[in-house]
C-alpha atoms as an extended CHARMM CRD file, in Angstrom:
* protein
*
       151  EXT
         1         1  MET       CA             30.8800000000        8.2540000000      -23.8720000000  PROA      1               0.0000000000
         2         2  ARG       CA             32.8980000000       10.1560000000      -21.2860000000  PROA      2               0.0000000000
         3         3  ILE       CA             32.6360000000       10.2620000000      -17.4730000000  PROA      3               0.0000000000
         4         4  HSD       CA             33.7960000000       13.3890000000      -15.6380000000  PROA      4               0.0000000000
         5         5  GLU       CA             33.3960000000       14.9350000000      -12.2300000000  PROA      5               0.0000000000
         6         6  ARG       CA             30.2400000000       16.9850000000      -12.0870000000  PROA      6               0.0000000000
         7         7  ALA       CA             30.5470000000       20.7280000000      -12.5410000000  PROA      7               0.0000000000
         8         8  GLU       CA             28.0370000000       23.4450000000      -11.6700000000  PROA      8               0.0000000000
         9         9  THR       CA             27.3670000000       23.8850000000      -15.3960000000  PROA      9               0.0000000000
        10        10  ASP       CA             26.1360000000       20.2780000000      -15.5690000000  PROA      10              0.0000000000
        11        11  LEU       CA             23.2040000000       20.8760000000      -13.1920000000  PROA      11              0.0000000000
        12        12  ASP       CA             20.7030000000       22.4330000000      -15.6060000000  PROA      12              0.0000000000
        13        13  PRO       CA             21.2490000000       19.7450000000      -18.2790000000  PROA      13              0.0000000000
        14        14  LEU       CA             20.9810000000       17.1180000000      -15.5210000000  PROA      14              0.0000000000
        15        15  VAL       CA             17.5760000000       18.4700000000      -14.5060000000  PROA      15              0.0000000000
        16        16  GLU       CA             16.4320000000       17.8510000000      -18.0900000000  PROA      16              0.0000000000
        17        17  VAL       CA             17.8440000000       14.3050000000      -18.0340000000  PROA      17              0.0000000000
        18        18  LEU       CA             16.1300000000       13.7490000000      -14.6840000000  PROA      18              0.0000000000
        19        19  ARG       CA             12.8400000000       14.9840000000      -16.1810000000  PROA      19              0.0000000000
        20        20  ARG       CA             13.1100000000       12.3540000000      -18.9300000000  PROA      20              0.0000000000
        21        21  ALA       CA             14.0460000000        9.6530000000      -16.3940000000  PROA      21              0.0000000000
        22        22  TYR       CA             11.0590000000       10.6790000000      -14.2680000000  PROA      22              0.0000000000
        23        23  GLY       CA              8.8810000000       10.0460000000      -17.3080000000  PROA      23              0.0000000000
        24        24  VAL       CA              9.8080000000        6.3580000000      -17.0700000000  PROA      24              0.0000000000
        25        25  GLY       CA              9.6580000000        6.0360000000      -13.2830000000  PROA      25              0.0000000000
        26        26  TYR       CA             12.6700000000        7.5760000000      -11.5070000000  PROA      26              0.0000000000
        27        27  PRO       CA             12.3930000000        9.2560000000       -9.1530000000  PROA      27              0.0000000000
        28        28  THR       CA              8.9820000000        8.2180000000       -7.8590000000  PROA      28              0.0000000000
        29        29  ASP       CA              8.0200000000       11.8550000000       -7.0820000000  PROA      29              0.0000000000
        30        30  TRP       CA              9.1950000000       14.8940000000       -8.9900000000  PROA      30              0.0000000000
        31        31  PRO       CA             11.2870000000       16.9270000000       -6.5240000000  PROA      31              0.0000000000
        32        32  GLU       CA             10.2070000000       20.4850000000       -5.7080000000  PROA      32              0.0000000000
        33        33  ALA       CA             13.7860000000       21.6490000000       -6.2440000000  PROA      33              0.0000000000
        34        34  PRO       CA             15.3990000000       19.2230000000       -8.7200000000  PROA      34              0.0000000000
        35        35  ARG       CA             18.8390000000       20.9010000000       -8.6710000000  PROA      35              0.0000000000
        36        36  ASP       CA             18.9160000000       20.4880000000       -4.8860000000  PROA      36              0.0000000000
        37        37  TRP       CA             17.6060000000       16.9010000000       -5.1010000000  PROA      37              0.0000000000
        38        38  ILE       CA             20.4990000000       16.0000000000       -7.4190000000  PROA      38              0.0000000000
        39        39  SER       CA             22.8440000000       17.2090000000       -4.6370000000  PROA      39              0.0000000000
        40        40  PRO       CA             21.5730000000       15.5720000000       -1.4200000000  PROA      40              0.0000000000
        41        41  ASP       CA             22.9140000000       16.4010000000        2.0280000000  PROA      41              0.0000000000
        42        42  GLY       CA             26.2990000000       14.8290000000        2.6310000000  PROA      42              0.0000000000
        43        43  LEU       CA             27.2490000000       14.6710000000       -1.0670000000  PROA      43              0.0000000000
        44        44  LEU       CA             30.9860000000       14.0260000000       -1.3240000000  PROA      44              0.0000000000
        45        45  ALA       CA             31.3760000000       13.7200000000       -5.0900000000  PROA      45              0.0000000000
        46        46  ALA       CA             29.3440000000       13.2840000000       -8.2470000000  PROA      46              0.0000000000
        47        47  TRP       CA             30.0240000000       12.2110000000      -11.8140000000  PROA      47              0.0000000000
        48        48  VAL       CA             28.3140000000       12.8900000000      -15.1110000000  PROA      48              0.0000000000
        49        49  ALA       CA             28.2150000000       10.8430000000      -18.2790000000  PROA      49              0.0000000000
        50        50  THR       CA             28.2800000000       12.6270000000      -21.6180000000  PROA      50              0.0000000000
        51        51  ASP       CA             27.7130000000       11.2780000000      -25.1150000000  PROA      51              0.0000000000
        52        52  ASP       CA             28.6840000000       13.5500000000      -28.0010000000  PROA      52              0.0000000000
        53        53  ASP       CA             29.1120000000       16.3190000000      -25.3920000000  PROA      53              0.0000000000
        54        54  ARG       CA             25.4810000000       15.9420000000      -24.2250000000  PROA      54              0.0000000000
        55        55  VAL       CA             24.8190000000       15.1210000000      -20.5630000000  PROA      55              0.0000000000
        56        56  VAL       CA             23.1640000000       11.6860000000      -20.3860000000  PROA      56              0.0000000000
        57        57  GLY       CA             23.6460000000       10.3960000000      -16.8220000000  PROA      57              0.0000000000
        58        58  HSD       CA             24.6230000000       11.0550000000      -13.2280000000  PROA      58              0.0000000000
        59        59  VAL       CA             25.7110000000        9.3680000000      -10.0030000000  PROA      59              0.0000000000
        60        60  GLY       CA             26.8030000000       10.6570000000       -6.6210000000  PROA      60              0.0000000000
        61        61  VAL       CA             28.4230000000        9.3850000000       -3.4390000000  PROA      61              0.0000000000
        62        62  ALA       CA             27.1820000000       10.7980000000       -0.1590000000  PROA      62              0.0000000000
        63        63  VAL       CA             27.5350000000       10.2190000000        3.5550000000  PROA      63              0.0000000000
        64        64  PRO       CA             23.9880000000       10.9120000000        4.7510000000  PROA      64              0.0000000000
        65        65  ALA       CA             24.9370000000       11.3430000000        8.4240000000  PROA      65              0.0000000000
        66        66  PRO       CA             28.1200000000       11.2850000000       10.5240000000  PROA      66              0.0000000000
        67        67  GLY       CA             29.3360000000        7.7680000000       11.1580000000  PROA      67              0.0000000000
        68        68  ARG       CA             27.3070000000        6.2720000000        8.3060000000  PROA      68              0.0000000000
        69        69  MET       CA             28.7560000000        4.2460000000        5.4590000000  PROA      69              0.0000000000
        70        70  PRO       CA             29.1290000000        6.1360000000        2.1600000000  PROA      70              0.0000000000
        71        71  GLU       CA             26.2900000000        5.4790000000       -0.2620000000  PROA      71              0.0000000000
        72        72  VAL       CA             25.7860000000        5.6010000000       -3.9880000000  PROA      72              0.0000000000
        73        73  THR       CA             22.9300000000        7.9720000000       -4.7240000000  PROA      73              0.0000000000
        74        74  ARG       CA             21.0720000000        9.7170000000       -7.5330000000  PROA      74              0.0000000000
        75        75  LEU       CA             22.0740000000        7.2770000000      -10.2830000000  PROA      75              0.0000000000
        76        76  PHE       CA             20.0330000000        8.0170000000      -13.3870000000  PROA      76              0.0000000000
        77        77  VAL       CA             20.5120000000        7.7290000000      -17.1400000000  PROA      77              0.0000000000
        78        78  ASP       CA             18.5730000000        9.3560000000      -19.9550000000  PROA      78              0.0000000000
        79        79  PRO       CA             16.0770000000        6.7150000000      -21.1570000000  PROA      79              0.0000000000
        80        80  ALA       CA             17.2230000000        7.2310000000      -24.7630000000  PROA      80              0.0000000000
        81        81  HSD       CA             20.7590000000        6.2130000000      -23.7300000000  PROA      81              0.0000000000
        82        82  ARG       CA             20.0080000000        3.1620000000      -21.5970000000  PROA      82              0.0000000000
        83        83  GLY       CA             21.5080000000       -0.1750000000      -22.5470000000  PROA      83              0.0000000000
        84        84  LYS       CA             24.8030000000        1.4050000000      -23.6250000000  PROA      84              0.0000000000
        85        85  GLY       CA             26.8430000000        0.6980000000      -20.4690000000  PROA      85              0.0000000000
        86        86  ILE       CA             26.4340000000        4.2050000000      -19.0570000000  PROA      86              0.0000000000
        87        87  ALA       CA             25.0890000000        3.0540000000      -15.6900000000  PROA      87              0.0000000000
        88        88  ASP       CA             28.0190000000        0.6050000000      -15.4120000000  PROA      88              0.0000000000
        89        89  ALA       CA             30.5220000000        3.3590000000      -16.1750000000  PROA      89              0.0000000000
        90        90  LEU       CA             28.9180000000        5.7080000000      -13.6550000000  PROA      90              0.0000000000
        91        91  LEU       CA             28.9370000000        2.9710000000      -10.9980000000  PROA      91              0.0000000000
        92        92  ASP       CA             32.6320000000        2.3400000000      -11.7330000000  PROA      92              0.0000000000
        93        93  ALA       CA             33.3350000000        6.0120000000      -11.0330000000  PROA      93              0.0000000000
        94        94  ALA       CA             31.2930000000        5.9790000000       -7.8190000000  PROA      94              0.0000000000
        95        95  GLU       CA             32.8850000000        2.7580000000       -6.5660000000  PROA      95              0.0000000000
        96        96  ARG       CA             36.4010000000        4.0810000000       -7.2670000000  PROA      96              0.0000000000
        97        97  GLY       CA             35.6080000000        7.4820000000       -5.7590000000  PROA      97              0.0000000000
        98        98  ALA       CA             33.8850000000        6.3240000000       -2.5720000000  PROA      98              0.0000000000
        99        99  PRO       CA             35.9410000000        6.7810000000        0.5940000000  PROA      99              0.0000000000
       100       100  GLY       CA             36.6210000000        3.8300000000        2.8480000000  PROA      100             0.0000000000
       101       101  THR       CA             36.3190000000        0.1220000000        2.1750000000  PROA      101             0.0000000000
       102       102  HSD       CA             32.5620000000       -0.3390000000        1.7660000000  PROA      102             0.0000000000
       103       103  VAL       CA             29.7350000000        1.4900000000        0.0910000000  PROA      103             0.0000000000
       104       104  ARG       CA             25.9830000000        0.9520000000        0.2130000000  PROA      104             0.0000000000
       105       105  LEU       CA             22.8800000000        1.7910000000       -1.7600000000  PROA      105             0.0000000000
       106       106  ASP       CA             19.1710000000        1.1420000000       -1.7350000000  PROA      106             0.0000000000
       107       107  VAL       CA             16.7550000000        0.5760000000       -4.5780000000  PROA      107             0.0000000000
       108       108  ALA       CA             13.0140000000        0.0550000000       -4.7870000000  PROA      108             0.0000000000
       109       109  GLU       CA             11.9220000000       -3.5710000000       -5.0410000000  PROA      109             0.0000000000
       110       110  GLU       CA              9.7450000000       -2.6550000000       -8.0200000000  PROA      110             0.0000000000
       111       111  SER       CA             12.8530000000       -1.6020000000      -10.0170000000  PROA      111             0.0000000000
       112       112  PRO       CA             14.2070000000       -5.0010000000      -11.0540000000  PROA      112             0.0000000000
       113       113  ALA       CA             16.3530000000       -3.6450000000      -13.8930000000  PROA      113             0.0000000000
       114       114  ALA       CA             18.2450000000       -1.5200000000      -11.3610000000  PROA      114             0.0000000000
       115       115  TRP       CA             18.7710000000       -4.1890000000       -8.7150000000  PROA      115             0.0000000000
       116       116  ARG       CA             19.7540000000       -6.7560000000      -11.3380000000  PROA      116             0.0000000000
       117       117  LEU       CA             22.4410000000       -4.3150000000      -12.4920000000  PROA      117             0.0000000000
       118       118  TYR       CA             23.7990000000       -4.0810000000       -8.9420000000  PROA      118             0.0000000000
       119       119  GLU       CA             23.7260000000       -7.8320000000       -8.4190000000  PROA      119             0.0000000000
       120       120  ARG       CA             25.4830000000       -8.4200000000      -11.7550000000  PROA      120             0.0000000000
       121       121  ARG       CA             28.1960000000       -6.0030000000      -10.5940000000  PROA      121             0.0000000000
       122       122  GLY       CA             28.8070000000       -7.9050000000       -7.3580000000  PROA      122             0.0000000000
       123       123  TRP       CA             26.7100000000       -5.9010000000       -4.8990000000  PROA      123             0.0000000000
       124       124  CYS       CA             25.4190000000       -8.0440000000       -2.0120000000  PROA      124             0.0000000000
       125       125  LEU       CA             21.8050000000       -7.8450000000       -0.9040000000  PROA      125             0.0000000000
       126       126  THR       CA             21.9020000000       -7.1350000000        2.8430000000  PROA      126             0.0000000000
       127       127  GLY       CA             18.2000000000       -6.7830000000        3.5700000000  PROA      127             0.0000000000
       128       128  ARG       CA             14.7990000000       -5.4120000000        2.6630000000  PROA      128             0.0000000000
       129       129  GLY       CA             12.5280000000       -2.9550000000        4.4210000000  PROA      129             0.0000000000
       130       130  PRO       CA              9.9670000000       -0.2060000000        3.9960000000  PROA      130             0.0000000000
       131       131  ALA       CA             11.0950000000        3.1440000000        2.6160000000  PROA      131             0.0000000000
       132       132  ASP       CA             11.0270000000        6.2250000000        4.8340000000  PROA      132             0.0000000000
       133       133  TRP       CA              9.1910000000        8.0530000000        2.0320000000  PROA      133             0.0000000000
       134       134  CYS       CA              5.9420000000        7.3380000000        0.2390000000  PROA      134             0.0000000000
       135       135  THR       CA              4.7360000000        7.2560000000       -3.3430000000  PROA      135             0.0000000000
       136       136  PRO       CA              2.1590000000        9.7520000000       -4.6320000000  PROA      136             0.0000000000
       137       137  SER       CA             -0.5230000000        7.1440000000       -3.8320000000  PROA      137             0.0000000000
       138       138  GLY       CA              0.6160000000        7.0580000000       -0.1740000000  PROA      138             0.0000000000
       139       139  ASP       CA              2.2960000000        3.6330000000       -0.3140000000  PROA      139             0.0000000000
       140       140  PHE       CA              5.6530000000        2.9600000000        1.3340000000  PROA      140             0.0000000000
       141       141  PRO       CA              7.6040000000        0.8740000000       -1.1810000000  PROA      141             0.0000000000
       142       142  THR       CA              9.8880000000       -1.9490000000       -0.1420000000  PROA      142             0.0000000000
       143       143  LEU       CA             13.5650000000       -1.1320000000       -0.5260000000  PROA      143             0.0000000000
       144       144  ARG       CA             16.3680000000       -3.5710000000       -1.2150000000  PROA      144             0.0000000000
       145       145  TYR       CA             19.6010000000       -2.6990000000        0.6000000000  PROA      145             0.0000000000
       146       146  TYR       CA             22.9520000000       -3.5160000000       -0.9700000000  PROA      146             0.0000000000
       147       147  ALA       CA             26.6110000000       -3.1960000000        0.0380000000  PROA      147             0.0000000000
       148       148  LYS       CA             29.8950000000       -3.7040000000       -1.7730000000  PROA      148             0.0000000000
       149       149  ARG       CA             33.5450000000       -3.7880000000       -0.7650000000  PROA      149             0.0000000000
       150       150  VAL       CA             35.5430000000       -1.1440000000       -2.6280000000  PROA      150             0.0000000000
       151       151  GLY       CA             39.0720000000        0.1720000000       -2.6240000000  PROA      151             0.0000000000
């Protein structure tokens, strides 16, 4: 496995990885423009995981608005490659690459595998609250908010 900074040529393979991840629950809704969704507003940097030169995962760091703490975003791994330490390696890259001394993230309460990963890696739960988006059924899921000291 190799982690590298994301290049433009990684975007189409990442859309295919995202499609497979969507098949097992992430993201909740398929984005209208998946290439754009992978690169949210305020994206500062992004990293890609490859295995045998095939793209298998992604993570980004963004500042969603001026004055906000940097956040880890768009972390996903091809379901066929889960359990191999790829999410850990991507989080390492994001934590090292985030500006400042703290970084945050949020994760849906109904994604225990994800939030257990963050807790195992030393992320601190700072609160819970309703999402500002809804599921296809119209529900507003509960989000868990995490922060970690970096740098």
